[in-house]
Amino acid sequence: MDIREQLLNELQKRCKEHRLEEAEVFTAASLSEALQLSRNTVSQYLNEYVKKGVLVKINSRPVYFFDKKSMEAAWDSTITQNIFSSFEELEASREKDFEKLIGYQGSLQTVVEHCKAAISYPDHGLPVLLYGATGSGKSFLAALTYQYALHHKIVKSSAKFITVNCAEYANNPELLTANLFGYVKGAYTGAEENQEGLLSLANEGVLFLDEVHCLEAKCQEKLFQYMDKGIYHKVGDNEKWYRSNCRLIFATTENPQTTLLKTLLRRIPITVVVPSLKERPLQEKRELIYSMFMNEKKRIQKDIFISNLAFQTLLDFTFVGNVGEMENSIKAICAGVFVKKEQDALNIHFLDLPSYFFKTMKSVQMKTYDRESETMLPIEELHGTKKAATPLLLLYERILGVHKKNDDFLQGIERCRLLIQNFIDYMFFKEKYNVVSSNEDFLLKMLDKIYSIIMNKYSLAVSNNQIKIYSKFFVEYTKNVTDAKIWIAMHQEEVTLFHNNLQDYYPRAYRIANEVVENVELNLDVELDEMIVIILTLSFIDIDQDTNNGRIGLILCHGYSTASSISDTANHMLGSHVFDGIDMELRISIDKIVQLVDDYLKQKAPIQELMLLVDMGSLEKIYEKLAPLSDCNIGLINRVSTATALEAGNMMKQGRNVKAILEALKNNNVISTHFIEGKKRKEAILTVCATGFGTAKKISELIITSLPRTIELEVIPYDYQSLLENGLEDMIFSEYNVQLMVGTLDPEVKGIPYMAMESIMTNDEAQELYQQIGKYLDANELEQFSKNIMKNFTLSNIVNHLTILNAEKVMEDVEDIVTDLEELLEKKLSPTTKVGLYVHISCLIERMILRQEITTVEGFDALLGEHGDIIMKMKHVFSGVEMRYSVEVPYPEMYYILNYFKISDN
């Protein structure tokens, strides 16, 4: 043991053996003399411990040092600083009686005032009944009431606090009576000497009767005499009266009006209702969690870190057993992590929580959970006022700050919109946001559906790029939802004012934003706050204010977000809204395009000139059909690019007319080319799905996540229809040396082996996959890959991963459908084929919900002519699913299902 440890042990010993006060034994001089060390050395070491937070220092003359833990234990209080100017300042900083109660100046303020009134009322206080749910803190409140009486000298320092739990005597009321009132020798068998009761032991102090509803009526009646006059009989002595001046505190979890005698209730003038944890503010719940974790930190002598999601889950969870259950849960969590002994500190991740917490998680949070991206917080950061530590809360704070500081409301609005744009840029270009987890796809699909509903209702054009932006935005919100609620609660008045102002200034934009929020809450099972409504309203303001001055720009492109990406980038760089973008399906007809443009012109009317930028030559034909529909001048630019849009947009801002812009662009249009010889083709495995690229992408992710490490072989999701139509002529085969195709249906590319996904799931003929992967892994790594494949490619995991549906529920429907199909078609499928069909139908149901149904299939008409009656009956098999999910399964979907039964081959 070195000198420093000897010094600390000596001081700790003195703190336990002596009264903690300004005494010589706590000075550096006394310690140096006892340990035979120089005073300067002792002072140096003691001050080092003060800096570390181990000791408390009193900067008086002389200087005193105390062991912090010993002092906190002796005073039953938390000491929040290490240096004090005087002992009086240290004593004043102590949390006394009700100050230890989280919420004593908040939700429990009235409770505390009633308890103070009851205990301090002359001459011996008033009986008080604490009524509240299990674990709400009634016992702690009773103990603090006693401490308050001691601290304010209402009772003597020698007064006792006696507790009795009446529930322990529910089956033996006579024993409770004897313990409560005492008994004399011979009162009953076994009463060999006189015994004082709890009323006597609590004389001049406090008697706490917990679970008082367990008292039998006779026992309640025996208390009447004491409560009326302060006198009572001992058991076995009905002649002599005994006196006690103790104060009574009762507690119950049951409704006192139905469980206690009316005559007893009349003798209890004060009833205090203790709120449940659910009824208390989130900030108090946060402080409770902090306090409990700090207690565990002191107990285990380790720093504790908790992930943001784990903390939010604790904060959101409804503890049926209230504060008591929360405390036990936190102890269990710490114990579970502590036993692993993996690091010096306790790092509590979301998955370290007991399984019952997961049942209450919002589905959107579970779908977007990623352990690697969990933000770990030291528990000390949970204390006090929540600071805006996350980018989202910083955005909230800055937007609200701008609104409060700007007298000019409209000028402040523009500043707020710029802050939102900066936040969006941050989300899209910050490294940790670049990687989109596969599970975020479902959020994008649901938002796409929600926005399409709103667009149809309000005749709006919301770009796919905007939908992408807000899918990321909502994912970010779900990671901070609890902290956001706390922040809102702390700024409620200012947020409400801003919210109401926006509603007054921009009623239509507000109405649209509010409708988006309502749909998101309904479909994604997440509660959004008022700041989200504010931010969405700000994003829709352009709808309320159209300043096109009669000249507008429109970009039309094939693809999911091509047009919206070009228009958003151009508008951002031009510094104003010049272009709208309409994204179109690859196989959209000219008539449908004309209808889209015509609807757009009607929405924007009246206009004088339209600058129309398109991506493919075939789209020029729309001019011929569009011209008769419009009275405005229309300028059309082919093969649009971002550079072309910027050049055209800049001239539009300068006020040049459409004809002049077209002439300028025609003269400036120069194409630069350069040929770069390709490198050696990289080997690849393609994943395919006949019914959609999304499923192919998710299959590839499952294979990639099964790999024990990154390898040179690429696993690429690819379009099934493209392979079916182009075969080996498809561009993918010139870019990659494709070794294998894995999927739900064989595209039959000559010379390229195909493996059905169900073969992997049943481990049937999966050697081809292992052979290709095995080229890049050693024996141990290949074995690990095989184990991961078996784990990842289970039926329930596949359905859960490939779809947004609840695997357990949807599998019940799928199983019934497959059984009915086997009976209808009089053909039993092999286990492997059946697994494939299970997955296919699960994905089919999801596509119906997301309105991505297949409406045309090449060769279906011929099949319908040959097997029309069977297809009609097959359609009927899906009637239950159609009703349950409010969808309609198109007839062409039957083509792929018949493929599993090999009927379409005949």
XYZ file of C-alpha atoms in Angstrom, residues 417-789:
373
model
C -36.180 27.878 -43.674
C -32.440 28.337 -44.206
C -31.729 26.540 -40.908
C -33.914 23.630 -42.030
C -32.097 23.456 -45.374
C -28.737 23.382 -43.550
C -29.989 20.557 -41.347
C -31.132 18.605 -44.428
C -27.698 19.124 -46.024
C -26.112 17.853 -42.801
C -28.253 14.703 -42.818
C -27.453 13.924 -46.442
C -23.741 14.622 -46.442
C -22.550 13.863 -42.907
C -20.735 10.529 -42.999
C -22.841 8.749 -40.384
C -26.045 9.579 -42.316
C -24.684 8.441 -45.672
C -25.298 4.749 -44.988
C -29.017 3.989 -45.173
C -29.979 0.851 -43.277
C -32.129 -1.562 -45.243
C -34.913 -1.225 -42.710
C -35.300 2.477 -43.542
C -36.711 1.356 -46.906
C -40.061 0.560 -45.314
C -40.267 4.084 -43.912
C -39.623 5.536 -47.357
C -42.376 3.346 -48.843
C -44.904 4.343 -46.194
C -44.085 8.047 -46.570
C -44.430 7.694 -50.332
C -47.930 6.328 -49.774
C -48.802 9.078 -47.267
C -47.571 11.867 -49.523
C -49.434 10.460 -52.527
C -52.674 10.664 -50.509
C -51.954 14.294 -49.559
C -50.887 15.179 -53.110
C -54.124 13.813 -54.548
C -56.229 15.641 -51.986
C -54.541 19.054 -52.393
C -53.422 18.734 -56.053
C -49.768 19.136 -55.098
C -46.508 18.001 -56.651
C -44.196 16.717 -53.909
C -40.959 15.378 -55.350
C -39.591 11.930 -54.520
C -36.462 13.691 -53.352
C -38.475 15.550 -50.710
C -39.953 12.241 -49.590
C -36.412 10.869 -49.236
C -35.434 13.920 -47.209
C -38.325 13.560 -44.788
C -37.885 9.804 -44.433
C -34.397 10.552 -43.061
C -35.891 13.382 -41.004
C -38.471 11.102 -39.363
C -35.834 8.408 -38.710
C -33.731 11.039 -36.936
C -36.804 12.085 -34.932
C -37.503 8.526 -33.757
C -33.970 8.396 -32.326
C -34.630 11.522 -30.258
C -38.368 11.313 -29.628
C -38.182 11.282 -25.822
C -35.630 14.073 -25.526
C -37.745 16.024 -28.002
C -40.806 15.625 -25.759
C -38.840 16.897 -22.762
C -37.527 19.828 -24.789
C -41.054 20.703 -25.950
C -42.358 20.554 -22.372
C -39.642 23.001 -21.284
C -40.446 25.452 -24.120
C -44.176 24.802 -24.430
C -45.350 28.420 -24.284
C -42.935 29.683 -26.997
C -43.549 26.631 -29.223
C -47.342 27.075 -28.992
C -47.041 30.778 -29.887
C -44.914 30.009 -32.967
C -47.264 27.165 -33.899
C -50.329 29.437 -33.712
C -48.623 32.249 -35.660
C -47.802 29.883 -38.521
C -51.387 28.646 -38.532
C -52.623 32.238 -38.908
C -50.082 33.343 -41.569
C -50.041 30.173 -43.698
C -53.365 28.347 -43.154
C -53.114 26.065 -46.208
C -49.479 25.060 -45.608
C -50.305 24.424 -41.946
C -53.337 22.319 -42.848
C -51.267 20.168 -45.231
C -48.448 19.748 -42.686
C -50.914 18.784 -39.981
C -52.489 16.179 -42.254
C -49.065 14.682 -43.060
C -48.322 14.438 -39.331
C -51.661 12.757 -38.588
C -51.045 10.159 -41.324
C -47.473 9.503 -40.175
C -48.641 9.004 -36.582
C -51.381 6.639 -37.721
C -49.250 4.537 -40.087
C -45.875 4.520 -38.323
C -47.048 4.193 -34.715
C -45.045 7.204 -33.536
C -46.223 10.390 -31.847
C -44.848 13.572 -33.436
C -44.508 16.906 -31.638
C -45.494 20.489 -32.485
C -42.014 21.378 -33.765
C -42.394 18.748 -36.501
C -45.658 20.437 -37.538
C -43.809 23.791 -37.569
C -40.945 22.427 -39.703
C -43.309 20.754 -42.189
C -45.408 23.922 -42.430
C -42.270 25.909 -43.242
C -41.454 23.382 -45.979
C -44.934 23.826 -47.543
C -44.938 27.635 -47.475
C -44.207 27.832 -51.216
C -47.666 26.375 -51.778
C -49.281 29.363 -50.063
C -47.095 31.922 -51.861
C -46.543 31.500 -55.577
C -44.262 34.241 -56.977
C -43.623 32.874 -60.495
C -44.572 36.199 -62.179
C -46.220 34.269 -64.983
C -43.061 32.297 -65.952
C -42.461 28.801 -64.572
C -40.026 25.937 -65.136
C -40.865 22.221 -65.115
C -38.471 19.245 -65.346
C -39.822 15.849 -66.491
C -37.615 12.756 -66.128
C -37.998 8.999 -65.961
C -36.908 7.370 -62.705
C -37.731 7.490 -59.009
C -36.147 10.872 -58.162
C -34.243 12.067 -61.251
C -36.389 15.137 -61.975
C -36.750 16.099 -58.319
C -32.985 15.758 -57.747
C -32.136 18.010 -60.705
C -34.799 20.596 -59.751
C -33.822 20.618 -56.061
C -30.123 21.028 -56.872
C -30.787 23.763 -59.435
C -33.138 25.677 -57.106
C -30.642 25.406 -54.254
C -27.786 26.762 -56.390
C -29.958 29.466 -57.983
C -31.059 30.613 -54.549
C -34.764 30.591 -55.398
C -37.556 28.267 -56.494
C -37.425 28.262 -60.308
C -38.166 24.638 -61.243
C -40.646 21.994 -60.182
C -39.768 18.367 -60.902
C -42.103 15.513 -61.814
C -40.655 11.999 -61.555
C -42.213 9.374 -63.817
C -42.311 5.622 -64.196
C -40.062 4.112 -66.867
C -43.000 2.715 -68.855
C -45.307 5.724 -68.593
C -47.364 6.544 -71.701
C -47.250 9.870 -73.608
C -50.944 10.455 -72.816
C -50.274 10.032 -69.081
C -47.383 12.526 -69.285
C -49.567 15.054 -71.086
C -52.217 14.641 -68.385
C -49.595 15.292 -65.663
C -48.373 18.475 -67.374
C -51.920 19.676 -68.049
C -52.887 19.183 -64.389
C -49.728 21.041 -63.370
C -50.544 24.003 -65.638
C -54.082 24.205 -64.260
C -52.723 24.225 -60.737
C -50.270 27.047 -61.558
C -52.657 29.085 -63.718
C -52.610 31.801 -64.841
C -49.146 31.615 -66.479
C -47.622 33.231 -69.559
C -44.632 31.007 -70.326
C -43.581 27.442 -69.484
C -39.970 26.233 -69.750
C -40.226 22.451 -70.068
C -37.053 20.364 -69.676
C -37.265 16.646 -70.557
C -34.769 13.778 -70.432
C -35.498 11.612 -73.513
C -36.160 12.388 -77.146
C -39.458 10.504 -77.135
C -40.853 13.010 -74.691
C -40.715 15.706 -77.345
C -43.930 14.227 -78.742
C -45.787 15.658 -75.764
C -45.414 19.113 -77.335
C -47.721 18.136 -80.179
C -50.447 16.948 -77.800
C -49.872 19.664 -75.194
C -49.968 22.703 -77.506
C -53.753 22.676 -78.089
C -54.400 22.481 -74.323
C -52.514 25.600 -73.298
C -52.712 29.319 -74.095
C -49.180 29.961 -72.761
C -45.863 29.929 -74.633
C -44.005 26.645 -74.132
C -40.263 26.181 -74.587
C -39.023 22.567 -74.640
C -35.431 21.477 -73.949
C -34.383 17.881 -74.608
C -31.774 15.759 -72.767
C -31.937 17.811 -69.570
C -28.969 17.931 -67.181
C -28.232 19.877 -64.013
C -25.947 22.207 -65.984
C -28.691 22.897 -68.564
C -31.246 23.546 -65.811
C -28.882 25.996 -64.074
C -28.219 27.872 -67.302
C -31.910 28.068 -68.209
C -32.926 28.949 -64.659
C -30.382 31.755 -64.450
C -31.741 33.321 -67.658
C -35.313 32.946 -66.340
C -34.300 34.836 -63.209
C -32.841 37.581 -65.441
C -36.279 37.990 -67.034
C -35.405 36.673 -70.491
C -38.308 35.181 -72.430
C -38.557 31.515 -73.370
C -37.697 32.052 -77.054
C -34.475 33.911 -76.233
C -33.471 31.254 -73.695
C -33.893 28.450 -76.256
C -31.716 30.282 -78.802
C -28.968 30.894 -76.224
C -28.952 27.278 -75.064
C -28.871 25.960 -78.645
C -25.736 28.002 -79.376
C -23.994 27.046 -76.109
C -24.706 23.294 -76.243
C -21.317 21.540 -76.548
C -20.725 17.874 -75.568
C -17.290 16.748 -74.271
C -16.312 13.047 -74.641
C -13.450 10.847 -73.515
C -12.973 7.066 -73.646
C -11.447 5.211 -70.670
C -10.535 1.590 -71.179
C -12.128 -0.709 -68.610
C -10.270 -2.775 -66.058
C -10.525 -6.518 -65.445
C -14.102 -7.479 -64.639
C -14.799 -8.188 -60.996
C -16.565 -11.418 -60.011
C -20.140 -11.055 -58.726
C -23.260 -12.841 -57.526
C -26.573 -11.325 -58.666
C -29.699 -11.400 -56.488
C -33.011 -11.185 -58.360
C -36.743 -11.159 -57.705
C -39.446 -11.340 -60.345
C -41.768 -9.063 -58.412
C -39.521 -6.169 -57.508
C -36.014 -4.788 -57.121
C -36.551 -4.057 -53.414
C -36.725 -7.743 -52.520
C -33.589 -8.476 -54.567
C -31.790 -5.740 -52.622
C -32.806 -7.224 -49.287
C -31.688 -10.728 -50.330
C -28.262 -9.305 -51.196
C -28.089 -7.615 -47.783
C -28.837 -10.913 -46.028
C -25.986 -12.636 -47.898
C -23.573 -9.741 -47.241
C -24.392 -9.622 -43.511
C -23.738 -13.387 -43.334
C -20.129 -12.888 -44.473
C -17.597 -12.934 -41.604
C -15.619 -10.193 -43.360
C -15.625 -8.077 -46.526
C -14.477 -10.001 -49.624
C -13.608 -9.080 -53.221
C -16.702 -10.835 -54.609
C -19.599 -8.387 -55.171
C -23.186 -9.326 -54.234
C -25.368 -7.133 -56.468
C -29.186 -6.823 -56.495
C -30.437 -6.639 -60.092
C -33.602 -6.156 -62.128
C -35.195 -9.529 -63.025
C -37.105 -8.190 -66.027
C -33.919 -6.725 -67.521
C -32.172 -10.113 -67.300
C -35.196 -11.898 -68.727
C -35.391 -9.572 -71.740
C -31.683 -9.026 -72.456
C -30.068 -12.267 -71.287
C -26.283 -12.247 -71.701
C -26.585 -9.003 -73.717
C -27.447 -7.121 -70.532
C -24.880 -4.475 -69.537
C -24.235 -6.093 -66.134
C -22.357 -8.957 -67.843
C -19.938 -6.549 -69.519
C -19.219 -4.893 -66.163
C -18.959 -8.008 -63.972
C -17.954 -11.641 -64.302
C -21.212 -13.057 -62.909
C -20.682 -16.425 -61.203
C -24.158 -17.142 -59.798
C -27.707 -15.795 -59.583
C -29.753 -16.168 -56.365
C -33.420 -15.240 -56.123
C -37.093 -16.103 -56.088
C -37.478 -16.976 -59.806
C -34.955 -18.061 -62.453
C -34.462 -15.440 -65.227
C -32.903 -18.266 -67.288
C -29.729 -16.558 -68.481
C -27.791 -19.061 -70.577
C -24.513 -20.209 -68.983
C -25.147 -18.513 -65.602
C -26.108 -20.962 -62.801
C -29.203 -20.070 -60.748
C -29.973 -20.961 -57.116
C -33.445 -20.541 -55.634
C -33.532 -18.709 -52.315
C -35.560 -21.549 -50.810
C -32.621 -23.891 -51.497
C -30.524 -21.753 -49.171
C -33.288 -21.665 -46.568
C -33.666 -25.456 -46.542
C -29.915 -26.005 -47.040
C -30.878 -28.001 -50.128
C -28.358 -27.824 -53.009
C -26.721 -24.719 -51.510
C -23.207 -25.965 -52.295
C -22.900 -23.715 -55.352
C -23.155 -20.645 -53.110
C -20.617 -22.020 -50.634
C -18.300 -22.903 -53.524
C -18.322 -19.335 -54.878
C -17.941 -17.717 -51.466
C -15.329 -20.284 -50.441
C -12.881 -18.892 -53.013
C -12.418 -15.862 -50.760
C -12.614 -17.409 -47.257
C -10.525 -19.890 -45.290
C -12.080 -23.041 -43.771
C -12.982 -21.432 -40.424
C -14.480 -18.353 -42.098
C -16.500 -20.516 -44.499
C -17.893 -22.484 -41.562
C -18.885 -19.217 -39.874
C -20.538 -18.063 -43.115
C -22.511 -21.322 -43.247
C -23.723 -20.831 -39.655
C -24.708 -17.214 -40.377
C -26.621 -18.298 -43.493
